[in-house]
PDB file of C-alpha atoms in Angstrom:
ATOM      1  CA  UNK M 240     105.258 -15.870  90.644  1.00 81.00           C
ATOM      2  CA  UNK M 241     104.532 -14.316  94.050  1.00 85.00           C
ATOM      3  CA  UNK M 242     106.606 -11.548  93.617  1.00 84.00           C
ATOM      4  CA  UNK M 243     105.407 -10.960  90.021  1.00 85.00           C
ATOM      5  CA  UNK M 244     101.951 -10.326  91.220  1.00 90.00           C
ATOM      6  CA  UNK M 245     102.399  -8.075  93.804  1.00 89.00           C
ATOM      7  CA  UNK M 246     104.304  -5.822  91.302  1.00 87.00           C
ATOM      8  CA  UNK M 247     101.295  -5.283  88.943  1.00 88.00           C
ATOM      9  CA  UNK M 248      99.489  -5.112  92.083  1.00 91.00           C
ATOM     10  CA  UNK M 249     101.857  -2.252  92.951  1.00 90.00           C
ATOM     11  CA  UNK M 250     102.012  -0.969  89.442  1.00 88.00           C
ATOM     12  CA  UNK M 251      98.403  -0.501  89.315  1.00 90.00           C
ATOM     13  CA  UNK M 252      98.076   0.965  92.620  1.00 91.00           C
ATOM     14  CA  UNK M 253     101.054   3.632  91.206  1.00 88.00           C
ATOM     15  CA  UNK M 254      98.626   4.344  87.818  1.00 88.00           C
ATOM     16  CA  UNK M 255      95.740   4.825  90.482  1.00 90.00           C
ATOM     17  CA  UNK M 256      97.990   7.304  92.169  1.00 88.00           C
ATOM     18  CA  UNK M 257      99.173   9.093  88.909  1.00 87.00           C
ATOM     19  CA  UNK M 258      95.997   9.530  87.774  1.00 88.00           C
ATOM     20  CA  UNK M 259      94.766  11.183  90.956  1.00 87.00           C
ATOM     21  CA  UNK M 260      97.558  13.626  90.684  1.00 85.00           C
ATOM     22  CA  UNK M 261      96.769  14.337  86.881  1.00 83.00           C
ATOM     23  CA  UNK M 262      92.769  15.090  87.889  1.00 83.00           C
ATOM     24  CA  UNK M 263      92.854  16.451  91.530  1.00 75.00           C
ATOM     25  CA  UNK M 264      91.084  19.295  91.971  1.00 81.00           C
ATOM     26  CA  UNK M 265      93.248  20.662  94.702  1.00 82.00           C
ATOM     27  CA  UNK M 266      96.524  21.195  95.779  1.00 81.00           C
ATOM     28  CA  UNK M 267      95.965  18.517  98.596  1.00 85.00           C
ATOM     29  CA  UNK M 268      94.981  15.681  96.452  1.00 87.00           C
ATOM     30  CA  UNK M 269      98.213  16.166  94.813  1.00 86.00           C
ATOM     31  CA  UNK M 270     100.260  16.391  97.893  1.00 86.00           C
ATOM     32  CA  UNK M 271      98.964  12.816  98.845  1.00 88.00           C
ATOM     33  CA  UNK M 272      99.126  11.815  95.606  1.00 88.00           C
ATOM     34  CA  UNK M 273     103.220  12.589  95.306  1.00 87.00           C
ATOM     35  CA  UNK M 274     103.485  10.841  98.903  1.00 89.00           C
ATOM     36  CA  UNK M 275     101.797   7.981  97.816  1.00 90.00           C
ATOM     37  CA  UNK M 276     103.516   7.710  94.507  1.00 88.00           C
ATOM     38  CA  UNK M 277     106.857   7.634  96.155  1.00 88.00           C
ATOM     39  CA  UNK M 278     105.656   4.705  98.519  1.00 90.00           C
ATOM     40  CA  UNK M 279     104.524   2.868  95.672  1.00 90.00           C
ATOM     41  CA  UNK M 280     107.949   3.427  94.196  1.00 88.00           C
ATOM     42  CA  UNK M 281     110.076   1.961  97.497  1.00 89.00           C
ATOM     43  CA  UNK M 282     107.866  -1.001  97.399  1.00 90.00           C
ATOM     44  CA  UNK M 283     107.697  -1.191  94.029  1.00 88.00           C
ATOM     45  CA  UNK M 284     111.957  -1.111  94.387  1.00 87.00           C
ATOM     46  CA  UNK M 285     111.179  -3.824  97.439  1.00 88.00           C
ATOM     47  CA  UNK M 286     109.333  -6.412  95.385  1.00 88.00           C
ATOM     48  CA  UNK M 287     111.394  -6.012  92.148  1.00 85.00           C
ATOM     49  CA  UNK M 288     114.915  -6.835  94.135  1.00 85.00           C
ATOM     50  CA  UNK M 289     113.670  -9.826  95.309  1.00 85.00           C
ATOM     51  CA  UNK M 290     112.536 -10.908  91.937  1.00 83.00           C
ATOM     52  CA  UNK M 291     115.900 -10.031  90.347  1.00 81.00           C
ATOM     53  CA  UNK M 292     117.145 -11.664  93.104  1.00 81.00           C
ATOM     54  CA  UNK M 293     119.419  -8.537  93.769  1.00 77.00           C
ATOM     55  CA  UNK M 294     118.491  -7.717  97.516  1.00 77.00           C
ATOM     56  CA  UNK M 295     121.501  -4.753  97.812  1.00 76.00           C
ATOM     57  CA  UNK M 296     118.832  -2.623  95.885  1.00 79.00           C
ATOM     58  CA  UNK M 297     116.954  -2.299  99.233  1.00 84.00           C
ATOM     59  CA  UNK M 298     119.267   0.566 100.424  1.00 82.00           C
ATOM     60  CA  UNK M 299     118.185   2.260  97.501  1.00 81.00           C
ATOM     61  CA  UNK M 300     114.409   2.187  98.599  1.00 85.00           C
ATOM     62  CA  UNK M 301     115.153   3.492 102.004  1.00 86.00           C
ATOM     63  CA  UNK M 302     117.029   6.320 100.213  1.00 83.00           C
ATOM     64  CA  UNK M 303     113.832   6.800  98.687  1.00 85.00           C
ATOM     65  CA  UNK M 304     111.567   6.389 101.712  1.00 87.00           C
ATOM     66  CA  UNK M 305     113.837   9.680 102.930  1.00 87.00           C
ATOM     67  CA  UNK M 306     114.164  11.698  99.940  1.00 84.00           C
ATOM     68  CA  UNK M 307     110.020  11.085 100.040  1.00 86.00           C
ATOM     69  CA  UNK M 308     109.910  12.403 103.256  1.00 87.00           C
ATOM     70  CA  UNK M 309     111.748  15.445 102.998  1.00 83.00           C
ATOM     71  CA  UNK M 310     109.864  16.570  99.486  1.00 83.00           C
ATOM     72  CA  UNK M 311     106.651  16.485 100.911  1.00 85.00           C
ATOM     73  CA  UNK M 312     107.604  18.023 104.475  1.00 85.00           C
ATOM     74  CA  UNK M 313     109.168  20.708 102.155  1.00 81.00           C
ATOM     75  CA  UNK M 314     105.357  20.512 100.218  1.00 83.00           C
ATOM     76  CA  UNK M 315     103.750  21.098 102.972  1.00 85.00           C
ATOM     77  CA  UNK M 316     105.598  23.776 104.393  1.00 82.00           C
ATOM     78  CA  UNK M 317     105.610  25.747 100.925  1.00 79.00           C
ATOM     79  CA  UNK M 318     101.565  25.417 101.024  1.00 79.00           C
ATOM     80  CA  UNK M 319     101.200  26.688 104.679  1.00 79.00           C
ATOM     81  CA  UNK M 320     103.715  29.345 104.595  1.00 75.00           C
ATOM     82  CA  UNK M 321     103.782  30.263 101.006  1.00 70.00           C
ATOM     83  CA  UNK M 322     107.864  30.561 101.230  1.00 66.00           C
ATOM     84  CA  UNK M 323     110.576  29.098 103.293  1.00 64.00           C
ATOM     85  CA  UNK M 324     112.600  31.788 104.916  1.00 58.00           C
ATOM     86  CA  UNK M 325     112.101  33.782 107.703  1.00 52.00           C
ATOM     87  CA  UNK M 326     109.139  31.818 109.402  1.00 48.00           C
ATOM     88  CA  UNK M 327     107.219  34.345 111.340  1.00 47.00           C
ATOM     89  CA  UNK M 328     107.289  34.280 115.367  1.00 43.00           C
ATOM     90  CA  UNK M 329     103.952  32.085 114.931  1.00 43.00           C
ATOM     91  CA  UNK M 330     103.063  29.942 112.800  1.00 44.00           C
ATOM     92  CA  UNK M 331     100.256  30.015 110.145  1.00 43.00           C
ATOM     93  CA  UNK M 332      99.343  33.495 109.739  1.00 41.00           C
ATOM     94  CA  UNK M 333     100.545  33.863 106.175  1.00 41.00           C
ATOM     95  CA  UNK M 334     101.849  37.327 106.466  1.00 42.00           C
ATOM     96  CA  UNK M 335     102.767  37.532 102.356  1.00 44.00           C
ATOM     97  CA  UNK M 336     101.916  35.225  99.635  1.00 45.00           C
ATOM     98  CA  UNK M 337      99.566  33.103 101.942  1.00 45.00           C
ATOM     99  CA  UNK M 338      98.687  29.491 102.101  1.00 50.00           C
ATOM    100  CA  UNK M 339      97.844  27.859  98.320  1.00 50.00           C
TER     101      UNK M 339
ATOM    102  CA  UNK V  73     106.545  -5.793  80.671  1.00 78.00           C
ATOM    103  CA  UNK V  74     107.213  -3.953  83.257  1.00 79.00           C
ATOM    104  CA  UNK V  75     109.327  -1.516  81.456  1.00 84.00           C
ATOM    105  CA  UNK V  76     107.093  -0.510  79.390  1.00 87.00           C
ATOM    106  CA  UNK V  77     104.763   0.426  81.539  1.00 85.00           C
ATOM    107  CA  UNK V  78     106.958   2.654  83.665  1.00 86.00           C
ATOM    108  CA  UNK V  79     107.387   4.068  80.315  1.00 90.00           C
ATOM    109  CA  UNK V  80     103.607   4.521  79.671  1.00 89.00           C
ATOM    110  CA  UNK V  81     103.314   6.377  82.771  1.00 88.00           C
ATOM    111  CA  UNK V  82     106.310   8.709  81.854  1.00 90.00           C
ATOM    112  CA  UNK V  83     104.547   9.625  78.985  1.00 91.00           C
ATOM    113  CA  UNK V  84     101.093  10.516  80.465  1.00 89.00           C
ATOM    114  CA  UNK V  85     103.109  12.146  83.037  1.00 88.00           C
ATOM    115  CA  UNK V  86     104.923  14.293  80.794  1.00 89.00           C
ATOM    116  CA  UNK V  87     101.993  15.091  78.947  1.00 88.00           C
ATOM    117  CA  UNK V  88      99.737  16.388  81.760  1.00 87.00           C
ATOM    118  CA  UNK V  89     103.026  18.452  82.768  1.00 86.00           C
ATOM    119  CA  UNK V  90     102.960  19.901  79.427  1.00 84.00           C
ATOM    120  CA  UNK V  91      98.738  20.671  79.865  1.00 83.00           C
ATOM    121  CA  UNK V  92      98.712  22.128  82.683  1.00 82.00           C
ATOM    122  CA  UNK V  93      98.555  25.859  83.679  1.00 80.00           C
ATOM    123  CA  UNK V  94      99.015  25.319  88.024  1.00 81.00           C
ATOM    124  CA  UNK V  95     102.937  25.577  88.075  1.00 83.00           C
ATOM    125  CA  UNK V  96     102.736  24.049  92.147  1.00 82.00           C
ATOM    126  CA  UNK V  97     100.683  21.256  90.212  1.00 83.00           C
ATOM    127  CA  UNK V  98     103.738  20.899  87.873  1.00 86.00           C
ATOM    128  CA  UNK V  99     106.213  20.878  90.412  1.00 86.00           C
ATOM    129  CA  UNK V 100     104.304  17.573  91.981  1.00 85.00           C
ATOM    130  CA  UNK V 101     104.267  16.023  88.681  1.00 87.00           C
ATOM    131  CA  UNK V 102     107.679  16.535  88.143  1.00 88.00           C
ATOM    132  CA  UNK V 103     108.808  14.876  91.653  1.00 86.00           C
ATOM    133  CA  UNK V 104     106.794  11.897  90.246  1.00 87.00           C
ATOM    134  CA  UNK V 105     108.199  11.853  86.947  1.00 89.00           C
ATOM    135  CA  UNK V 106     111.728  11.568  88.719  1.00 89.00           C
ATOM    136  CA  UNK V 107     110.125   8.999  90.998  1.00 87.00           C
ATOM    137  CA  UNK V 108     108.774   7.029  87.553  1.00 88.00           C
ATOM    138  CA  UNK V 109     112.416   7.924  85.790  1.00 89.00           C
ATOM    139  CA  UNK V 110     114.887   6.607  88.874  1.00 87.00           C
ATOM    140  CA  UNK V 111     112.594   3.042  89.467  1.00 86.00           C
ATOM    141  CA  UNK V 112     113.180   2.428  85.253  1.00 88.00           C
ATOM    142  CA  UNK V 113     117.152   3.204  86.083  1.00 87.00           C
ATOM    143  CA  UNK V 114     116.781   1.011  88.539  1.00 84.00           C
ATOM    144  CA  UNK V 115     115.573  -2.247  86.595  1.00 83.00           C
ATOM    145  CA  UNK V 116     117.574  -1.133  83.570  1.00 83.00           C
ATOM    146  CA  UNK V 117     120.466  -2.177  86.349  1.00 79.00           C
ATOM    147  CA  UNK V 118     122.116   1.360  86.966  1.00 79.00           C
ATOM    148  CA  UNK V 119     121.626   1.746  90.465  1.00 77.00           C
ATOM    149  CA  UNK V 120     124.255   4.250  90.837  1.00 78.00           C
ATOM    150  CA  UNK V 121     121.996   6.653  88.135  1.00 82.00           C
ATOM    151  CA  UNK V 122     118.806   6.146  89.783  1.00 83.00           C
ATOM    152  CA  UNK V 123     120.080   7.281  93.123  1.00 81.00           C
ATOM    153  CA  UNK V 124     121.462  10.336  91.658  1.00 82.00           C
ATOM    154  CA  UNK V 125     118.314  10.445  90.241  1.00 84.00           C
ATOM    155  CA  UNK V 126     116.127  10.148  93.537  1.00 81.00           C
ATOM    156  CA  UNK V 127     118.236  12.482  95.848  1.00 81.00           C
ATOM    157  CA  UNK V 128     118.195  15.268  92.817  1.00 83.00           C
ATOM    158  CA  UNK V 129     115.252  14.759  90.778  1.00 81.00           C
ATOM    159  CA  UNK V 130     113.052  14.477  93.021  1.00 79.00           C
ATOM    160  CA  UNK V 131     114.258  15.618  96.285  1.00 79.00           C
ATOM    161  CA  UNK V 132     116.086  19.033  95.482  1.00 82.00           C
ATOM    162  CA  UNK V 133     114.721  20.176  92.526  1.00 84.00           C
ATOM    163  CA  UNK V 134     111.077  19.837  94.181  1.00 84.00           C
ATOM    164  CA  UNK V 135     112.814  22.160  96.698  1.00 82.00           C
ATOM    165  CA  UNK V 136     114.175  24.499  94.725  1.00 84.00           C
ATOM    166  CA  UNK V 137     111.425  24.614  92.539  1.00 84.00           C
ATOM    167  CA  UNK V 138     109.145  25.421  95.112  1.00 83.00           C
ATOM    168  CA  UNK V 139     111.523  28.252  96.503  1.00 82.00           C
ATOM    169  CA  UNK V 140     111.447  29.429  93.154  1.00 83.00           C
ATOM    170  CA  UNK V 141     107.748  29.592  92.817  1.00 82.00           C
ATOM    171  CA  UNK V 142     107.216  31.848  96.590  1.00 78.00           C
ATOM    172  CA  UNK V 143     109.916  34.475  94.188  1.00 79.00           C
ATOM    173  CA  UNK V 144     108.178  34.337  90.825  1.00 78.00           C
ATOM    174  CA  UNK V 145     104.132  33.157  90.056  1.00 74.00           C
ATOM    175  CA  UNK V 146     101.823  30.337  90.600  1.00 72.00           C
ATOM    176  CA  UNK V 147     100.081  30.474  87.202  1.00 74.00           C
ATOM    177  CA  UNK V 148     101.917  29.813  83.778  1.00 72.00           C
ATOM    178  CA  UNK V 149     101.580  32.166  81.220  1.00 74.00           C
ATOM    179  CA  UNK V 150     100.193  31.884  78.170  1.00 73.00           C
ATOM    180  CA  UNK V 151     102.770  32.026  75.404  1.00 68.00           C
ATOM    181  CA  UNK V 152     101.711  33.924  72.288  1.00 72.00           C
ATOM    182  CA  UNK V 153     104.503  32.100  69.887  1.00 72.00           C
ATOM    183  CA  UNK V 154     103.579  28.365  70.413  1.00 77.00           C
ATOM    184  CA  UNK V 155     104.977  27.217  67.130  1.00 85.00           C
ATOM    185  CA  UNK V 156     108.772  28.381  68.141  1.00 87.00           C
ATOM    186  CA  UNK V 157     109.339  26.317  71.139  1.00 84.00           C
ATOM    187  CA  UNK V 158     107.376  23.532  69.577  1.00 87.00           C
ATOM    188  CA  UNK V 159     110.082  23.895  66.947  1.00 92.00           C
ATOM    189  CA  UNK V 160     113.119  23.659  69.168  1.00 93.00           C
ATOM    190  CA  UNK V 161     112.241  21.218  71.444  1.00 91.00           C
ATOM    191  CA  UNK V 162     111.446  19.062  68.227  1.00 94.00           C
ATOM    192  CA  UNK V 163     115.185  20.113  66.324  1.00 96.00           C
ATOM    193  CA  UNK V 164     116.921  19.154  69.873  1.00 96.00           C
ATOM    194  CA  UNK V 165     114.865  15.723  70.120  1.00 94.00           C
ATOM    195  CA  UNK V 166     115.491  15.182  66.015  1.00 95.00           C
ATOM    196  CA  UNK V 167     119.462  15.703  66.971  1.00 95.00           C
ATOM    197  CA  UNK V 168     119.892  13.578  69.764  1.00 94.00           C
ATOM    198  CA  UNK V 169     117.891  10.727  67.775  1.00 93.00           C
ATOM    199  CA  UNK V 170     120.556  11.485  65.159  1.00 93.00           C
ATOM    200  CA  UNK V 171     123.280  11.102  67.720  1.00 91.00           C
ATOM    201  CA  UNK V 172     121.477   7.984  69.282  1.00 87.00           C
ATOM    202  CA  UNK V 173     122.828   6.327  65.632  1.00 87.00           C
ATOM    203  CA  UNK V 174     126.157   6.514  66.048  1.00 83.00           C
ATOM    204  CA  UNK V 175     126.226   4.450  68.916  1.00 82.00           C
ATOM    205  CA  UNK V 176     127.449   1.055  69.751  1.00 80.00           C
ATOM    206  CA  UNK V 177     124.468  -1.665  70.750  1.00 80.00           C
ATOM    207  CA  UNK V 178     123.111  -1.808  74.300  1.00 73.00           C
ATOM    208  CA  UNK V 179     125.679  -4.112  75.671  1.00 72.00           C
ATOM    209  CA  UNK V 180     128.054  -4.444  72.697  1.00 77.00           C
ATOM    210  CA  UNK V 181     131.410  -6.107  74.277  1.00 77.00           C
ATOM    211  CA  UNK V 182     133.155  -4.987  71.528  1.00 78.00           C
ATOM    212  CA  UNK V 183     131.913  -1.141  72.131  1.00 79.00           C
ATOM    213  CA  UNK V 184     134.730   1.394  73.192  1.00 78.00           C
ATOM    214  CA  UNK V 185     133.941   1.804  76.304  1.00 74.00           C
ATOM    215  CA  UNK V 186     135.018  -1.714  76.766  1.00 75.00           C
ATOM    216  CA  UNK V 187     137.885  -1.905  75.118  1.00 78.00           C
ATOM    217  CA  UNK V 188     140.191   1.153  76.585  1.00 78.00           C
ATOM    218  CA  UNK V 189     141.034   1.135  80.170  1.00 77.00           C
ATOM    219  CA  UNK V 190     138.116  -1.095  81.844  1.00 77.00           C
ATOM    220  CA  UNK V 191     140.008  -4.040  81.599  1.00 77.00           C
ATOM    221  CA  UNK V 192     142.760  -3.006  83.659  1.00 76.00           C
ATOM    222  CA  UNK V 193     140.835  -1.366  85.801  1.00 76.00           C
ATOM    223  CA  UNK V 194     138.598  -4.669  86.550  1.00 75.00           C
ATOM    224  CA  UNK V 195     141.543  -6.653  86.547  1.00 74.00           C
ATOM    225  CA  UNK V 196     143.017  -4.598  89.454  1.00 71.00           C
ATOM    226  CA  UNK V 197     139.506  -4.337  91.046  1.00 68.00           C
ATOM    227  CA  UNK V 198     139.080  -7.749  91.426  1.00 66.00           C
ATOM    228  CA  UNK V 199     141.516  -9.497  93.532  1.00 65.00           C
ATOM    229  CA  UNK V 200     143.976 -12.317  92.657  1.00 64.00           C
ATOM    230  CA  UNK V 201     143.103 -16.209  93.703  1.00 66.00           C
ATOM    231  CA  UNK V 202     145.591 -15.307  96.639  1.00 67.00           C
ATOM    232  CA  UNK V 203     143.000 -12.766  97.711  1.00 62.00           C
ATOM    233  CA  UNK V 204     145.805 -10.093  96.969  1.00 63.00           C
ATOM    234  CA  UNK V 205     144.077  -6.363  95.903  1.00 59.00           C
ATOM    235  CA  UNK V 206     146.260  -5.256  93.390  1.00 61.00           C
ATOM    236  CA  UNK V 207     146.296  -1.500  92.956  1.00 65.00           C
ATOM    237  CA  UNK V 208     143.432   0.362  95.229  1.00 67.00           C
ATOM    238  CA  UNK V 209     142.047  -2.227  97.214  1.00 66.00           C
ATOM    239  CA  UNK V 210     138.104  -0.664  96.592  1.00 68.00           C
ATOM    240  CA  UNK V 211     135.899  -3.897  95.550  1.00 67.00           C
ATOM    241  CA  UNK V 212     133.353  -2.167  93.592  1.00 70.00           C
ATOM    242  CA  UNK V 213     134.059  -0.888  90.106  1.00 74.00           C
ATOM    243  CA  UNK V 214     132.604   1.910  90.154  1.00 75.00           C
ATOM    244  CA  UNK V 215     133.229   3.150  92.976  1.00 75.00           C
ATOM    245  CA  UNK V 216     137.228   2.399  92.732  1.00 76.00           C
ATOM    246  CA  UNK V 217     136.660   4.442  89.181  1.00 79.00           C
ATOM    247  CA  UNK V 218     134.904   7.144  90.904  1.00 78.00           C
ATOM    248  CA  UNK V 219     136.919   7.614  94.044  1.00 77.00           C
ATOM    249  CA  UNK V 220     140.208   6.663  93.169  1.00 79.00           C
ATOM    250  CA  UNK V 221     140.958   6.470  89.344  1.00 80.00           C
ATOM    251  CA  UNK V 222     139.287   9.524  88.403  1.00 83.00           C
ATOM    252  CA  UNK V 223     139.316  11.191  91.891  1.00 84.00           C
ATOM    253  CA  UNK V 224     140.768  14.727  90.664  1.00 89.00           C
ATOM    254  CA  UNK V 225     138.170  14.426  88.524  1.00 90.00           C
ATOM    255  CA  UNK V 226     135.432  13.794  91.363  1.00 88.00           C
ATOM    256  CA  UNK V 227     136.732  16.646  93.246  1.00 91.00           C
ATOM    257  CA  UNK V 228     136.494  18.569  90.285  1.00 93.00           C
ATOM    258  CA  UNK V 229     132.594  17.917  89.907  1.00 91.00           C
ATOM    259  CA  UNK V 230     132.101  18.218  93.781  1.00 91.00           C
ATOM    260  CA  UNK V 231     133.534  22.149  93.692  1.00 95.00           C
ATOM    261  CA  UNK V 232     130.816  22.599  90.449  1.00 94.00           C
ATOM    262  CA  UNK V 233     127.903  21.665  92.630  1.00 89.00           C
ATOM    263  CA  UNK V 234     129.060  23.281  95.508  1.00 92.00           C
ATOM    264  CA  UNK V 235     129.784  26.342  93.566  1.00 94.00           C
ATOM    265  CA  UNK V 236     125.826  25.851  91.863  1.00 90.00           C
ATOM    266  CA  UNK V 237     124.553  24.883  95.238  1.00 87.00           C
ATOM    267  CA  UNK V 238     126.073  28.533  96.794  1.00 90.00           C
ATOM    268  CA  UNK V 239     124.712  30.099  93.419  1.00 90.00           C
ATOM    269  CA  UNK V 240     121.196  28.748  93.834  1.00 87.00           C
ATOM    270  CA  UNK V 241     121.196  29.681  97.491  1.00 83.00           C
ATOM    271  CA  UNK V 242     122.406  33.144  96.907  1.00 86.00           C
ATOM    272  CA  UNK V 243     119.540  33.932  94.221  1.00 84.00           C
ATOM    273  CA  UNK V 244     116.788  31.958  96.140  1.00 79.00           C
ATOM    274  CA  UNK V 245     117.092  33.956  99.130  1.00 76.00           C
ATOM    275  CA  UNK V 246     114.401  36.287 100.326  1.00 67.00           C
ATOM    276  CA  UNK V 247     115.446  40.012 100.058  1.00 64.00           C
ATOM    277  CA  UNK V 248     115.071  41.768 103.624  1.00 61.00           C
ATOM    278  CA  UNK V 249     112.415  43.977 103.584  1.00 60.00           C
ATOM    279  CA  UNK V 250     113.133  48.132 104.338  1.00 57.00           C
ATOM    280  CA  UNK V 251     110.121  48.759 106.000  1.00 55.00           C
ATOM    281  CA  UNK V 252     111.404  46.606 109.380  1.00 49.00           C
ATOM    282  CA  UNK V 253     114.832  47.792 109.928  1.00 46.00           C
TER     283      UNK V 253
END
């Protein structure tokens, strides 16, 4: 019963989420709204192993927690630099295609 | 319950994909769509998928996507045919619903699938009442299947995706500019 709870509670939280991804104006509300989204989904993995009773499934959410990670540090770096390779000697001047 | 509504939010996912014109915008939405697609995996008790699903869906392809976008445009295009891709998409859906038929029930024992070789294979998987392993000694099914059973196959798949990944990595990279040299 517990468990059940907290995963509508997380479910809505994940529809609040979605729904600020679908509207947001700018690129940043997005951004936040993917990071958020995928914490939603590792807890969302959290709650439901317990109530399967099927704990093993929590290796799963940290895989998640890290994939999370890495997509948005890869975001972010897209929407300073504009690309990937060749980083200029500093940072942030957007030589070509610019920040979003 | 709860599948549907991870199935609800696939939908208005895919739908706001489909509306909008902000490809970076579309790239996010994807990442959650993979995200919404890997947790339903998940509690449809394929663990195995939805981890392929999370490391690919949305952790490289948001990568490569996004590489993709600093080569090509932010903004999508408006097509001038919109009937002829409505058209194909709707044939390709319309033929795998036709192929859906042919298929044994969710969890049929007496499917094909179960009837070949996964017997033997559980029955070596799972060791005697002696605690004897009798052929590869792996305790998880899949994973003896995988790694051991089909393992030329597995190496077979590995040299696709590193032959894709050296592809991808090849065409994504940024071409050296004249003007410096």
């Amino acid at each position: 019963m517990k468990f059940a709870i907290v995963m509508i509670a997380v479910l809505v939280t994940m529809v609040l989420a979605l729904s600020r991804a679908i509207a947001g104006p700018t690129v940043f509300d997005r951004i936040l709204a993917l990071n958020m989204f995928g914490t939603k989904t590792v807890l969302l993995i959290a709650v439901v192993s317990f109530l399967v009773g099927r704990p093993d499934f929590l290796d799963l959410a940290l895989v998640y927690a890290l994939v999370n990670f890495i997509g948005v540090i890869a975001v972010l770096r897209y929407s300073q630099h504009g690309h990937f390779g060749d980083v200029p000697a500093d940072p942030g001047d957007g030589e070509d295609g610019g920040p979003i | 319950m709860i599948l549907i509504a991870l199935l609800a939010l696939l939908v208005a996912t895919a739908w706001t994909v489909v509306r909008l014109r902000s490809l970076f915008a579309t790239v996010m939405l994807t990442g959650i769509y993979s995200f919404l697609g890997a947790s339903w995996m998940l509690l449809l008790d394929a663990p195995d998928v939805a981890f392929t699903e999370a490391a690919v869906g949305a952790g490289i392809s948001t990568v490569i996507m996004l590489a993709t976008l600093s080569l090509t445009t932010r903004e999508e295009k408006v097509c001038r045919f919109r009937v002829l891709p409505l058209l194909v998409v709707v044939a390709t859906g319309a033929a795998l619903v036709y192929a859906t038929l042919d298929m044994p029930v969710h969890g049929d024992p007496a499917a094909p699938a179960h009837l070949h070789v996964a017997p033997e294979y559980i029955a070596d998987v799972v060791p005697t009442p002696d605690g004897e392993v009798l052929q590869v000694g792996i305790p998880n099914v899949v994973t003896a299947v995988l790694a051991s059973y089909r393992g030329y196959d597995t190496l077979g798949e590995t040299v696709v995706i590193f032959t894709a990944g050296v592809a991808v990595m090849l065409l994504l990279r940024r071409p050296r500019r004249e003007d410096e040299s």
